[in-house]
CSV table of C-alpha atoms in Angstrom, one decimal:
chain,number,residue,atom,x,y,z
A,190,MET,CA,-6.1,-57.9,-51.0
A,191,ASN,CA,-2.6,-56.9,-51.5
A,192,GLU,CA,-1.2,-53.8,-52.1
A,193,VAL,CA,-1.4,-53.2,-55.8
A,194,TYR,CA,1.0,-51.0,-57.7
A,195,PHE,CA,-0.5,-51.1,-61.4
A,196,SER,CA,-4.1,-50.7,-61.8
A,197,ILE,CA,-5.4,-51.9,-65.8
A,198,VAL,CA,-8.4,-50.1,-66.4
A,199,ILE,CA,-10.6,-51.4,-69.5
A,200,PRO,CA,-13.5,-49.7,-70.3
A,201,VAL,CA,-15.7,-52.4,-72.5
A,202,TRP,CA,-18.6,-52.3,-74.7
A,203,ASN,CA,-20.3,-55.1,-76.2
A,204,ARG,CA,-16.9,-56.9,-76.7
A,205,GLU,CA,-17.7,-60.4,-75.8
A,206,GLY,CA,-15.7,-61.7,-78.1
A,207,GLU,CA,-12.4,-60.1,-77.3
A,208,ILE,CA,-12.7,-59.0,-73.2
A,209,LEU,CA,-10.9,-62.6,-72.2
A,210,ARG,CA,-8.4,-62.1,-74.7
A,211,ALA,CA,-7.5,-58.7,-72.7
A,212,LEU,CA,-7.8,-60.1,-69.1
A,213,ARG,CA,-6.1,-63.3,-69.9
A,214,SER,CA,-3.3,-60.8,-70.9
A,215,CYS,CA,-2.9,-59.4,-67.5
A,216,GLN,CA,-3.3,-62.8,-65.9
A,217,LYS,CA,-0.3,-63.8,-67.7
A,218,GLN,CA,2.1,-61.0,-66.4
A,219,SER,CA,5.2,-62.0,-64.4
A,220,PHE,CA,4.7,-58.8,-62.2
A,221,SER,CA,1.6,-59.8,-59.6
A,222,SER,CA,0.6,-56.5,-58.2
A,223,TRP,CA,-1.6,-55.4,-60.2
A,224,GLU,CA,-5.5,-55.2,-60.4
A,225,ALA,CA,-7.9,-55.3,-63.6
A,226,ILE,CA,-10.6,-52.6,-63.4
A,227,VAL,CA,-13.4,-53.4,-66.3
A,228,VAL,CA,-15.8,-51.0,-66.6
A,229,ASP,CA,-18.9,-52.3,-68.8
A,230,ASP,CA,-20.6,-49.3,-70.4
A,231,ALA,CA,-24.2,-50.6,-70.5
A,232,SER,CA,-23.4,-53.8,-72.8
A,233,THR,CA,-26.1,-55.6,-74.4
A,234,ASP,CA,-24.3,-58.9,-74.9
A,235,ASN,CA,-22.5,-61.4,-72.7
A,236,THR,CA,-19.5,-59.6,-71.6
A,237,CYS,CA,-20.3,-59.2,-68.2
A,238,SER,CA,-20.8,-62.8,-67.6
A,239,LEU,CA,-17.7,-63.7,-69.0
A,240,VAL,CA,-16.0,-61.2,-67.1
A,241,GLN,CA,-17.4,-62.5,-63.7
A,242,GLY,CA,-16.8,-65.9,-65.1
A,243,LEU,CA,-13.1,-65.4,-64.6
A,244,GLN,CA,-13.5,-65.4,-60.6
A,245,ASP,CA,-10.2,-63.7,-60.3
A,246,GLU,CA,-10.5,-61.4,-57.5
A,247,ARG,CA,-7.8,-58.9,-59.5
A,248,ILE,CA,-10.4,-58.5,-61.7
A,249,VAL,CA,-13.2,-55.9,-60.8
A,250,LEU,CA,-16.0,-55.4,-62.9
A,251,LEU,CA,-18.4,-51.9,-62.5
A,252,ARG,CA,-21.4,-51.4,-65.0
A,253,HIS,CA,-23.0,-48.3,-66.1
A,254,ARG,CA,-26.6,-48.5,-66.6
A,255,GLN,CA,-26.4,-46.3,-69.6
A,256,ASN,CA,-23.6,-46.1,-72.7
A,257,ARG,CA,-21.7,-42.9,-71.8
A,258,GLY,CA,-18.8,-43.6,-74.2
A,259,VAL,CA,-15.3,-44.3,-73.4
A,260,GLY,CA,-14.2,-41.1,-71.7
A,261,PRO,CA,-16.8,-41.9,-68.8
A,262,ALA,CA,-16.3,-45.2,-68.4
A,263,ARG,CA,-12.4,-44.7,-67.6
A,264,ASN,CA,-13.4,-42.2,-65.4
A,265,THR,CA,-15.3,-44.5,-63.9
A,266,GLY,CA,-12.8,-46.6,-63.4
A,267,ILE,CA,-10.0,-44.1,-62.2
A,268,GLU,CA,-12.6,-43.5,-59.1
A,269,ALA,CA,-12.0,-47.3,-58.4
A,270,VAL,CA,-8.2,-47.6,-58.8
A,271,ARG,CA,-6.0,-48.5,-56.1
A,272,GLY,CA,-2.8,-49.0,-57.7
A,273,GLN,CA,0.0,-46.6,-57.9
A,274,TRP,CA,0.1,-46.2,-61.9
A,275,VAL,CA,-3.1,-46.4,-64.0
A,276,LEU,CA,-2.6,-47.8,-67.0
A,277,PHE,CA,-5.5,-47.5,-70.4
A,278,LEU,CA,-6.3,-50.8,-71.9
A,279,ASP,CA,-8.6,-51.5,-74.7
A,280,SER,CA,-10.9,-54.2,-74.4
A,281,ASP,CA,-9.9,-55.6,-77.6
A,282,ASP,CA,-6.1,-55.3,-76.9
A,283,GLU,CA,-3.6,-57.3,-75.3
A,284,LEU,CA,-0.8,-56.8,-73.0
A,285,LEU,CA,2.5,-58.3,-73.7
A,286,PRO,CA,4.3,-60.7,-71.6
A,287,ASP,CA,6.4,-58.6,-69.3
A,288,ALA,CA,4.4,-55.6,-70.2
A,289,LEU,CA,4.2,-54.0,-66.6
A,290,GLY,CA,7.5,-53.6,-65.7
A,291,PHE,CA,4.9,-48.2,-74.1
A,292,LEU,CA,4.8,-48.7,-77.6
A,293,TYR,CA,1.6,-51.0,-79.3
A,294,CYS,CA,2.5,-53.8,-81.9
A,295,ARG,CA,-0.3,-53.8,-84.4
A,296,ASP,CA,-1.7,-57.0,-86.0
A,297,ASP,CA,0.3,-56.4,-89.4
A,298,GLY,CA,3.6,-56.2,-87.6
A,299,GLY,CA,3.8,-52.4,-87.7
A,300,LEU,CA,4.7,-50.5,-84.3
A,301,SER,CA,2.5,-47.7,-83.1
A,302,PRO,CA,3.4,-44.7,-83.0
A,303,GLU,CA,5.6,-44.7,-86.3
A,304,PRO,CA,8.0,-43.3,-86.6
A,305,THR,CA,8.9,-44.4,-83.0
A,306,PRO,CA,9.7,-42.4,-80.5
A,307,GLN,CA,13.4,-41.7,-79.0
A,308,GLU,CA,13.4,-42.1,-75.5
A,309,CYS,CA,12.7,-38.6,-74.0
A,310,ILE,CA,10.9,-36.1,-71.9
A,311,LEU,CA,8.2,-33.9,-73.6
A,312,SER,CA,7.1,-30.5,-72.8
A,313,TYR,CA,3.7,-29.4,-73.9
A,314,GLU,CA,5.3,-27.6,-77.0
A,315,ALA,CA,7.2,-30.7,-77.7
A,316,TYR,CA,4.3,-32.9,-77.4
A,317,LEU,CA,2.5,-30.9,-79.8
A,318,GLN,CA,5.0,-31.3,-82.5
A,319,LYS,CA,5.3,-35.0,-81.8
A,320,SER,CA,1.1,-35.1,-82.2
A,321,ALA,CA,1.6,-33.6,-85.8
A,322,VAL,CA,3.6,-36.4,-86.7
A,323,TRP,CA,1.9,-39.6,-85.0
A,324,ASN,CA,-1.5,-40.1,-83.5
A,325,PRO,CA,-0.9,-39.6,-79.6
A,326,SER,CA,-4.0,-42.3,-78.5
A,327,ASP,CA,-2.1,-44.9,-80.0
A,328,PHE,CA,0.4,-45.3,-77.5
A,329,PHE,CA,0.2,-47.0,-74.2
A,330,HIS,CA,-0.2,-44.4,-71.7
A,331,CYS,CA,1.2,-45.1,-67.7
A,332,THR,CA,0.1,-42.4,-65.4
A,333,ARG,CA,0.7,-41.5,-61.7
A,334,LYS,CA,-2.7,-42.3,-59.8
A,335,GLU,CA,-2.3,-38.7,-58.2
A,336,ALA,CA,-2.3,-36.8,-61.6
A,337,PHE,CA,-6.2,-37.6,-61.9
A,338,ALA,CA,-6.8,-35.1,-58.6
A,339,GLN,CA,-6.3,-32.5,-61.7
A,340,ILE,CA,-7.6,-34.0,-64.6
A,341,ARG,CA,-10.1,-36.5,-66.1
A,342,PHE,CA,-11.4,-37.6,-69.6
A,343,PRO,CA,-14.5,-35.6,-71.1
A,344,ASP,CA,-17.9,-36.5,-69.8
A,345,SER,CA,-18.9,-37.2,-73.4
A,346,LEU,CA,-18.5,-39.6,-76.2
A,347,ALA,CA,-15.6,-37.7,-77.7
A,348,PHE,CA,-12.3,-39.3,-78.2
A,349,GLU,CA,-9.6,-38.8,-75.7
A,350,ALA,CA,-7.5,-36.1,-78.2
A,351,SER,CA,-8.5,-33.4,-75.7
A,352,TYR,CA,-7.4,-35.3,-72.7
A,353,LEU,CA,-4.5,-36.1,-73.8
A,354,LEU,CA,-3.5,-32.2,-74.7
A,355,ASP,CA,-4.9,-31.5,-71.5
A,356,PHE,CA,-2.5,-33.7,-69.6
A,357,ALA,CA,0.2,-32.3,-71.6
A,358,LYS,CA,-0.2,-28.6,-70.6
A,359,LEU,CA,0.0,-30.0,-66.7
A,360,PHE,CA,2.6,-32.5,-67.1
A,361,LYS,CA,5.7,-33.6,-69.1
A,362,THR,CA,5.5,-36.9,-71.1
A,363,ARG,CA,7.9,-39.3,-71.0
A,364,MET,CA,8.5,-41.7,-73.8
A,365,VAL,CA,10.0,-44.8,-73.7
A,366,PRO,CA,9.8,-47.0,-76.8
A,367,ASP,CA,9.1,-50.4,-75.4
A,368,VAL,CA,7.0,-52.2,-76.9
A,369,VAL,CA,4.5,-53.6,-74.5
A,370,ALA,CA,0.6,-54.5,-76.0
A,371,GLN,CA,-0.7,-55.5,-79.3
A,372,ILE,CA,-3.5,-53.7,-80.6
A,373,HIS,CA,-6.2,-55.9,-82.7
A,374,THR,CA,-8.3,-54.8,-85.4
A,375,ASP,CA,-10.7,-57.9,-85.5
A,376,SER,CA,-13.1,-56.0,-83.5
A,377,ALA,CA,-16.9,-55.5,-85.6
A,378,ASN,CA,-17.5,-52.3,-83.3
A,379,ARG,CA,-13.9,-50.6,-83.0
A,380,ASP,CA,-13.8,-47.2,-84.3
A,381,SER,CA,-11.6,-47.6,-86.7
A,382,ASN,CA,-13.6,-50.0,-88.1
A,383,LEU,CA,-16.8,-48.2,-88.1
A,384,SER,CA,-17.6,-46.0,-91.6
A,385,MET,CA,-18.0,-42.1,-90.9
A,386,VAL,CA,-21.5,-41.1,-92.3
């Protein structure tokens, strides 16, 4: 395989109805130097067979034997990346055309995060201030591969908020107000769709 510039890590669990949409959005990119690392977190549906059926050498399928959560799945993907830059795409979302080249567009047409950030470089303190206004896990992250030598996602079922705060302590965050991905809310097992007990 050729040298890879972008590695797109896609954690997935029981998303047979959505995973092909995410992967096809990768395949439609005009920039061709990418790989997609799909980390199946012990799905019990047909997710894996659908991924394998694409037969695209740029798409790599890794599998967990037990469901460990999105953080460990992303860490497994990080271990396998070959690209200089790492992106995390949720399995029920999709990249927009020419995305590789960091906002989401929601199903209802709104942008996330809102209010839309202006292009800037944030220190840790500035990142904390912005986090009080918008959800920092709800924008598209593109990270140099070398950064993961110093930081990883929590090895638990926890959400990524602690990772994002730890990342902001170590590195400055550059905000770029370009819309590059679509958030879909139609997945039955999407965290935002599950009622909390």
